[in-house]
Short mmCIF file of C-alpha atoms and ligand atoms in Angstrom, two decimals:
data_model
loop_
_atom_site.label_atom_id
_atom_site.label_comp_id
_atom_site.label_asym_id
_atom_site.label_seq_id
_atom_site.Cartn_x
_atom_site.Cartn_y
_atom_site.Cartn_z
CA UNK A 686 5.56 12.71 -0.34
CA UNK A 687 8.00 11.11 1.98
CA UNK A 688 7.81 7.56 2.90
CA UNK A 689 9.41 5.11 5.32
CA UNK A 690 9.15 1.60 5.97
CA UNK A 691 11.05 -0.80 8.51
CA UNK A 692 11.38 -4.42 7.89
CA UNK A 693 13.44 -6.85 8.55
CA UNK A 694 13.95 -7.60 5.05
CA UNK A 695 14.65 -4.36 3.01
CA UNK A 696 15.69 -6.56 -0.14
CA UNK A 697 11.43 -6.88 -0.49
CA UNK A 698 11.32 -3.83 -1.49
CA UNK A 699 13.83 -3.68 -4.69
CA UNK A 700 10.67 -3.25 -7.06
CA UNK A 701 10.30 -0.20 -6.07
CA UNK A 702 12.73 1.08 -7.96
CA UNK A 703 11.11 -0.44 -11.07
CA UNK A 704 8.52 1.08 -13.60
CA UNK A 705 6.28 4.33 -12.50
CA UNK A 706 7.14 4.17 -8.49
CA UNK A 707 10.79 3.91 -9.80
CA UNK A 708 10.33 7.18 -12.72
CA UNK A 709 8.28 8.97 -9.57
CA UNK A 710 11.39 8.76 -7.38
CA UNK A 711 14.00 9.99 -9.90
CA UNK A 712 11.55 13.27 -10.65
CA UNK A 713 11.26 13.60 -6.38
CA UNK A 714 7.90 13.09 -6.16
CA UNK A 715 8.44 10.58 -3.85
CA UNK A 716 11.65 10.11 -1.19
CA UNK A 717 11.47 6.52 0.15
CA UNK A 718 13.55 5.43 2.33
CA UNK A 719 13.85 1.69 3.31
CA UNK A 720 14.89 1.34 6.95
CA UNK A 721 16.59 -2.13 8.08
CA UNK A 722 15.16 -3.18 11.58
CA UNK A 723 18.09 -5.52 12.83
CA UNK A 724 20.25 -1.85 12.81
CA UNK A 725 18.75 -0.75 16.03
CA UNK A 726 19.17 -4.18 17.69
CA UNK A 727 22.18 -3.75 20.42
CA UNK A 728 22.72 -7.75 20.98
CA UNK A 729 25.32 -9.99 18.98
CA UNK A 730 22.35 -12.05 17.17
CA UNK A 731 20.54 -8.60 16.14
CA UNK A 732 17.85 -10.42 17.75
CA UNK A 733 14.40 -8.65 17.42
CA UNK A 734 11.59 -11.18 18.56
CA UNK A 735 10.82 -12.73 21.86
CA UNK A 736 8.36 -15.34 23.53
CA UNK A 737 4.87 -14.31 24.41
CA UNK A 738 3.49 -12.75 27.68
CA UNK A 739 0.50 -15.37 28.53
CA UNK A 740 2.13 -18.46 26.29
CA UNK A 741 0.82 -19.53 23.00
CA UNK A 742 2.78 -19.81 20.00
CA UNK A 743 5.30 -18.01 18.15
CA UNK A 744 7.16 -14.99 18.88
CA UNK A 745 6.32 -11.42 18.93
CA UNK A 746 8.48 -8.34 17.87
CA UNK A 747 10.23 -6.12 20.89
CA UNK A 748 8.70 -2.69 21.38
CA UNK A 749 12.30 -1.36 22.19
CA UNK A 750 13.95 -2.15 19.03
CA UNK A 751 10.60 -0.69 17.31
CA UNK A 752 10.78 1.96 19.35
CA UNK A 753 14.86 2.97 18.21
CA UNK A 754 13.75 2.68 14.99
CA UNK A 755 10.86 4.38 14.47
CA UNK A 756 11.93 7.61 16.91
CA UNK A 757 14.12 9.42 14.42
CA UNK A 758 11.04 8.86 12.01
CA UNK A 759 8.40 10.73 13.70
CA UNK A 760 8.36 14.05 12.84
CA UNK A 761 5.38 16.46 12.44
CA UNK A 762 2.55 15.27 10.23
CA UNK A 763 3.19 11.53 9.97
CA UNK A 764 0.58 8.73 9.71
CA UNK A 765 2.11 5.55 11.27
CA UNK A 766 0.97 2.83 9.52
CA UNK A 767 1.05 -0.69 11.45
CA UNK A 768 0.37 -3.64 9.15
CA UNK A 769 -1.67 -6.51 10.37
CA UNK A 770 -4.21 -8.75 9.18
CA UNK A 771 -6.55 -7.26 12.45
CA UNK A 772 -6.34 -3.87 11.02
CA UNK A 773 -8.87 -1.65 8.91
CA UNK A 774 -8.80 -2.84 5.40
CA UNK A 775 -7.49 -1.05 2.71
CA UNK A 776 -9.36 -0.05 0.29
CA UNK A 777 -9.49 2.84 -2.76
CA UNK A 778 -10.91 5.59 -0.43
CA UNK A 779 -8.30 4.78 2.24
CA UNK A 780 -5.61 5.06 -0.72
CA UNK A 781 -6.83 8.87 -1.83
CA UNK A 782 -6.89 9.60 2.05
CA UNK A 783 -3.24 8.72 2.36
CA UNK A 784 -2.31 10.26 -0.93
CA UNK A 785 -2.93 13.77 0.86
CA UNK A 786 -0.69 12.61 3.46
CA UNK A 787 3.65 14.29 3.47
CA UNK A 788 4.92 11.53 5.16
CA UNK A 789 4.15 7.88 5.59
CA UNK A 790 5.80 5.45 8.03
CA UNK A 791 5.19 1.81 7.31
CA UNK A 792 6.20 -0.27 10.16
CA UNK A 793 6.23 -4.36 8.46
CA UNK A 794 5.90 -7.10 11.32
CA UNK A 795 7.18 -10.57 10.79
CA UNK A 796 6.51 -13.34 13.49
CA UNK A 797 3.16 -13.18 15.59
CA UNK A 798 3.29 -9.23 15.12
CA UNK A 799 4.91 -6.03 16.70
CA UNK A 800 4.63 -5.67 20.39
CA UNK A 801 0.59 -3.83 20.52
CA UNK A 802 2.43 -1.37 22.92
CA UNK A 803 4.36 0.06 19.89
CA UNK A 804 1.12 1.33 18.19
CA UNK A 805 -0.11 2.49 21.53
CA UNK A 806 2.76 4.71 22.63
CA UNK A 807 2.38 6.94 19.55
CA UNK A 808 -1.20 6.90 19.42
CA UNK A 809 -0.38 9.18 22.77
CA UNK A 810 -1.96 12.40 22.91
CA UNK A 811 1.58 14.20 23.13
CA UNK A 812 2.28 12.73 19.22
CA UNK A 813 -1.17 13.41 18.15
CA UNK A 814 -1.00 17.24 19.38
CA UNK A 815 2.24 17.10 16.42
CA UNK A 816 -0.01 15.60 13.62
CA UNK A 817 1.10 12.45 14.04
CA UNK A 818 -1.46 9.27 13.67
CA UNK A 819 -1.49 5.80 13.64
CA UNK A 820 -3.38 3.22 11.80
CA UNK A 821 -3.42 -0.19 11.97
CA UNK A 822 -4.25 -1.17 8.69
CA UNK A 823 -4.85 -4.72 6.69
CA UNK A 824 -4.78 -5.24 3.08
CA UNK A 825 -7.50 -8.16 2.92
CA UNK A 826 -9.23 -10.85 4.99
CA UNK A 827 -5.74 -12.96 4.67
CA UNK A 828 -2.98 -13.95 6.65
CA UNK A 829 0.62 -13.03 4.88
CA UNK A 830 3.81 -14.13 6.33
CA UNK A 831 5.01 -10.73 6.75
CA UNK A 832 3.87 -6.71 5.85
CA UNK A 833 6.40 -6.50 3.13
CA UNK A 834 3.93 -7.40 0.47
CA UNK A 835 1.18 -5.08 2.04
CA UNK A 836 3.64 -2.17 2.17
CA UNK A 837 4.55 -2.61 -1.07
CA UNK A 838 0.41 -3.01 -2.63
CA UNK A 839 -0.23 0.05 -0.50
CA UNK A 840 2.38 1.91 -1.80
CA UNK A 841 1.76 1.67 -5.18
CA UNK A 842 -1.59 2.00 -4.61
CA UNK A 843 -0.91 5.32 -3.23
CA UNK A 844 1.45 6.93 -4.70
CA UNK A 845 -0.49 6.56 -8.53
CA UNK A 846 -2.68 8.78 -6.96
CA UNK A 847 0.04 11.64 -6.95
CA UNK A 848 0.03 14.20 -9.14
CA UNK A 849 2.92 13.65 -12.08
CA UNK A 850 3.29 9.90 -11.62
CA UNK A 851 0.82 8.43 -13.94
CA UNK A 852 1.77 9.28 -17.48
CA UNK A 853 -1.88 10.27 -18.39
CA UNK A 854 -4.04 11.69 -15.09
CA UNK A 855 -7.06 10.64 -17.27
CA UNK A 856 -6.67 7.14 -16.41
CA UNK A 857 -7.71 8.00 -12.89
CA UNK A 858 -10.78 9.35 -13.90
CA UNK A 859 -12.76 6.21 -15.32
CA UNK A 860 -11.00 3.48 -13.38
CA UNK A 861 -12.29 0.93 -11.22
CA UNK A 862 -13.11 1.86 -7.35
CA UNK A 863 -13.14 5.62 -8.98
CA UNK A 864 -16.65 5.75 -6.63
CA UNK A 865 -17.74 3.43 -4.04
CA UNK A 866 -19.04 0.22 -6.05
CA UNK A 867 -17.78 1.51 -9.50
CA UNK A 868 -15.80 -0.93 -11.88
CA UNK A 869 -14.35 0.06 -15.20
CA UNK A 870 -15.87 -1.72 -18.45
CA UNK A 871 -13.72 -4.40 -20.29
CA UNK A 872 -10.79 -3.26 -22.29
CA UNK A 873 -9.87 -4.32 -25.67
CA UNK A 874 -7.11 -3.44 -28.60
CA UNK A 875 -6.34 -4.87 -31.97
CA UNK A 876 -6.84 -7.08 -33.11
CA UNK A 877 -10.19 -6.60 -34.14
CA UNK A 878 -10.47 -10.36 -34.05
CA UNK A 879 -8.25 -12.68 -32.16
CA UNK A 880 -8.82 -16.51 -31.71
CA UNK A 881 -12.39 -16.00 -33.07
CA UNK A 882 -13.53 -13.41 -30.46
CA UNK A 883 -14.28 -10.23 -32.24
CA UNK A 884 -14.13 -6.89 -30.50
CA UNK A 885 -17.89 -5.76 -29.68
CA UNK A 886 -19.33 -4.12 -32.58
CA UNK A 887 -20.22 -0.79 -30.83
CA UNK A 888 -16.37 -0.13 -29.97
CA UNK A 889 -15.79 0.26 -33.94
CA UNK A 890 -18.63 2.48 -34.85
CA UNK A 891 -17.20 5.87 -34.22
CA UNK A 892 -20.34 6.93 -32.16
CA UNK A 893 -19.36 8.30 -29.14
CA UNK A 894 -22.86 8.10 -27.13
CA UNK A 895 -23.45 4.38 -28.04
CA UNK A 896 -20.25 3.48 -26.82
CA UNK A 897 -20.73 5.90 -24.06
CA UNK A 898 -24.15 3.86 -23.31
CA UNK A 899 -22.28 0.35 -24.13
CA UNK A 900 -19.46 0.89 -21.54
CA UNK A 901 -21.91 2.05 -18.50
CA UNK A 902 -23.97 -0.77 -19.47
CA UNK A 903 -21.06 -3.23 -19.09
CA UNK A 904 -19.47 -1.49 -15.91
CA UNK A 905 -22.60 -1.75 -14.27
CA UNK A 906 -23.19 -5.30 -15.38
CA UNK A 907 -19.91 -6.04 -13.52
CA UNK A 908 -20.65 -4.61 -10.83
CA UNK A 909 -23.86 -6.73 -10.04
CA UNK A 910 -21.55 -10.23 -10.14
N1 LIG B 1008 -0.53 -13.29 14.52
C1 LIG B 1008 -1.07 -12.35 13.58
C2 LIG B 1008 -2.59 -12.46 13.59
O1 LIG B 1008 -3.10 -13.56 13.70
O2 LIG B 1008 -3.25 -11.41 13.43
C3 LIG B 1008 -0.53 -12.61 12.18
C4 LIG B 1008 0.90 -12.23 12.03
S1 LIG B 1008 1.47 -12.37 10.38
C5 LIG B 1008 1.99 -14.01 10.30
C6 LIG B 1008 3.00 -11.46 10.41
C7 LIG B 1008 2.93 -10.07 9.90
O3 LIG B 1008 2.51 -10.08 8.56
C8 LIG B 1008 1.96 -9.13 10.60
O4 LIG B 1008 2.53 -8.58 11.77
C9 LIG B 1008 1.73 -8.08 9.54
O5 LIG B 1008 2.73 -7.07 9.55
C10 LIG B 1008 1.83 -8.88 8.25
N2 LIG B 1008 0.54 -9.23 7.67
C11 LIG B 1008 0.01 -10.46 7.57
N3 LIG B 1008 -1.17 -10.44 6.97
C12 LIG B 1008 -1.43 -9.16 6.65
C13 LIG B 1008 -2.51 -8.49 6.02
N4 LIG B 1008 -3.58 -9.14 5.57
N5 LIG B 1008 -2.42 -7.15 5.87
C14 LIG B 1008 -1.35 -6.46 6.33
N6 LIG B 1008 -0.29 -7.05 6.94
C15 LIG B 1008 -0.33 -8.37 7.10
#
């Protein structure tokens, strides 16, 4: 899988090279490539906001210097992925959906947001007729200060999915979200007793159906909170 994102701060993204996304790029099972925005600014001040059309406050990204930068990006099969807090929230299902994807662009806006007109010219039928898409896409009912932090959850979230990057696939098969509503049961390791709380019973018996039984039990349980 290929992905791109554009920010105006590319240093957000340094833990990516850390821990399972950073082993997945090193075995090229993912290419990411982190795009600064301020390059395809033409102006002395690399400017790349501007006032409002209608007033209010803040300032809102330019569709020109979005446009310059995401151009060279869009080739066949791409799903654009605009980042706001209006967007369609992200959720488990979304993340398998994307998973299937070859190439993912994720624009990050800073400010009030990107110019809508960005999202709107390649949502045009003449991109669409090439595969390309475009989602506007939240990670939660929140306002962050910029998409860095949502590129980065929905990247990880993601790319675990892929084939080769989790050390055991098994772990994907049991884990919360696996199904819509689904949570894993609690977790626990040695020590069999720690601080006074002692390991439940059933996890030390050996027998496979009880603790079969015991963990639905429990994932259900949470499930109902
Ligand atoms: N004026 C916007 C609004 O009220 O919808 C909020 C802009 S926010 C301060 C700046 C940028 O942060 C957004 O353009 C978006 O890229 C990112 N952002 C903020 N919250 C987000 C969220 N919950 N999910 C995804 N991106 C978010």
């Amino acid at each position: 899988m290929k992905i791109d994102a554009v920010t105006i701060f590319p240093e957000y993204f340094a833990p990516l090279q850390l821990s399972l996304l950073g082993k997945a790029q090193e075995n090229d099972i993912i290419d990411i490539a982190i795009h600064n925005l301020r390059d395809y600014t033409e102006d002395n001040h690399h400017s790349v906001d501007d006032t409002p059309y209608g007033g209010g406050a803040g300032m809102v990204m330019k569709p020109e210097i979005w446009g310059q930068a995401l151009d060279p990006l869009m080739i066949p099969d791409t799903d654009l992925i605009i980042l706001t807090p209006a967007g369609k929230v992200f959720d488990q299902k979304m993340a398998h959906e994307l998973a299937q994807a070859s190439h993912l662009i994720f624009a990050c806006g800073r400010y009030e947001g990107i110019d809508a007109r960005v999202g709107q010219y390649y949502a045009q039928a003449s991109f669409a007729t090439q595969g390309i898409r475009v989602r506007e896409v939240s990670i939660g009912d929140y306002v962050l200060g910029g998409g860095e932090v949502a590129a980065l959850v929905m990247i990880e979230a993601i790319t675990r999915l892929l084939p080769g990057v989790l050390g055991n696939p098994e772990s994907l098969a049991e884990e919360s979200h696996v199904e819509e509503g689904f949570l894993e049961y609690p977790n626990y390791t040695k020590p069999k007793i720690w601080r006074d709380l002692e390991v439940p019973e059933v996890l030390l018996s050996g027998n496979h159906g009880a603790i079969a039984k015991w963990r639905a039990e429990q994932a259900a349980a949470r499930g109902e909170d």
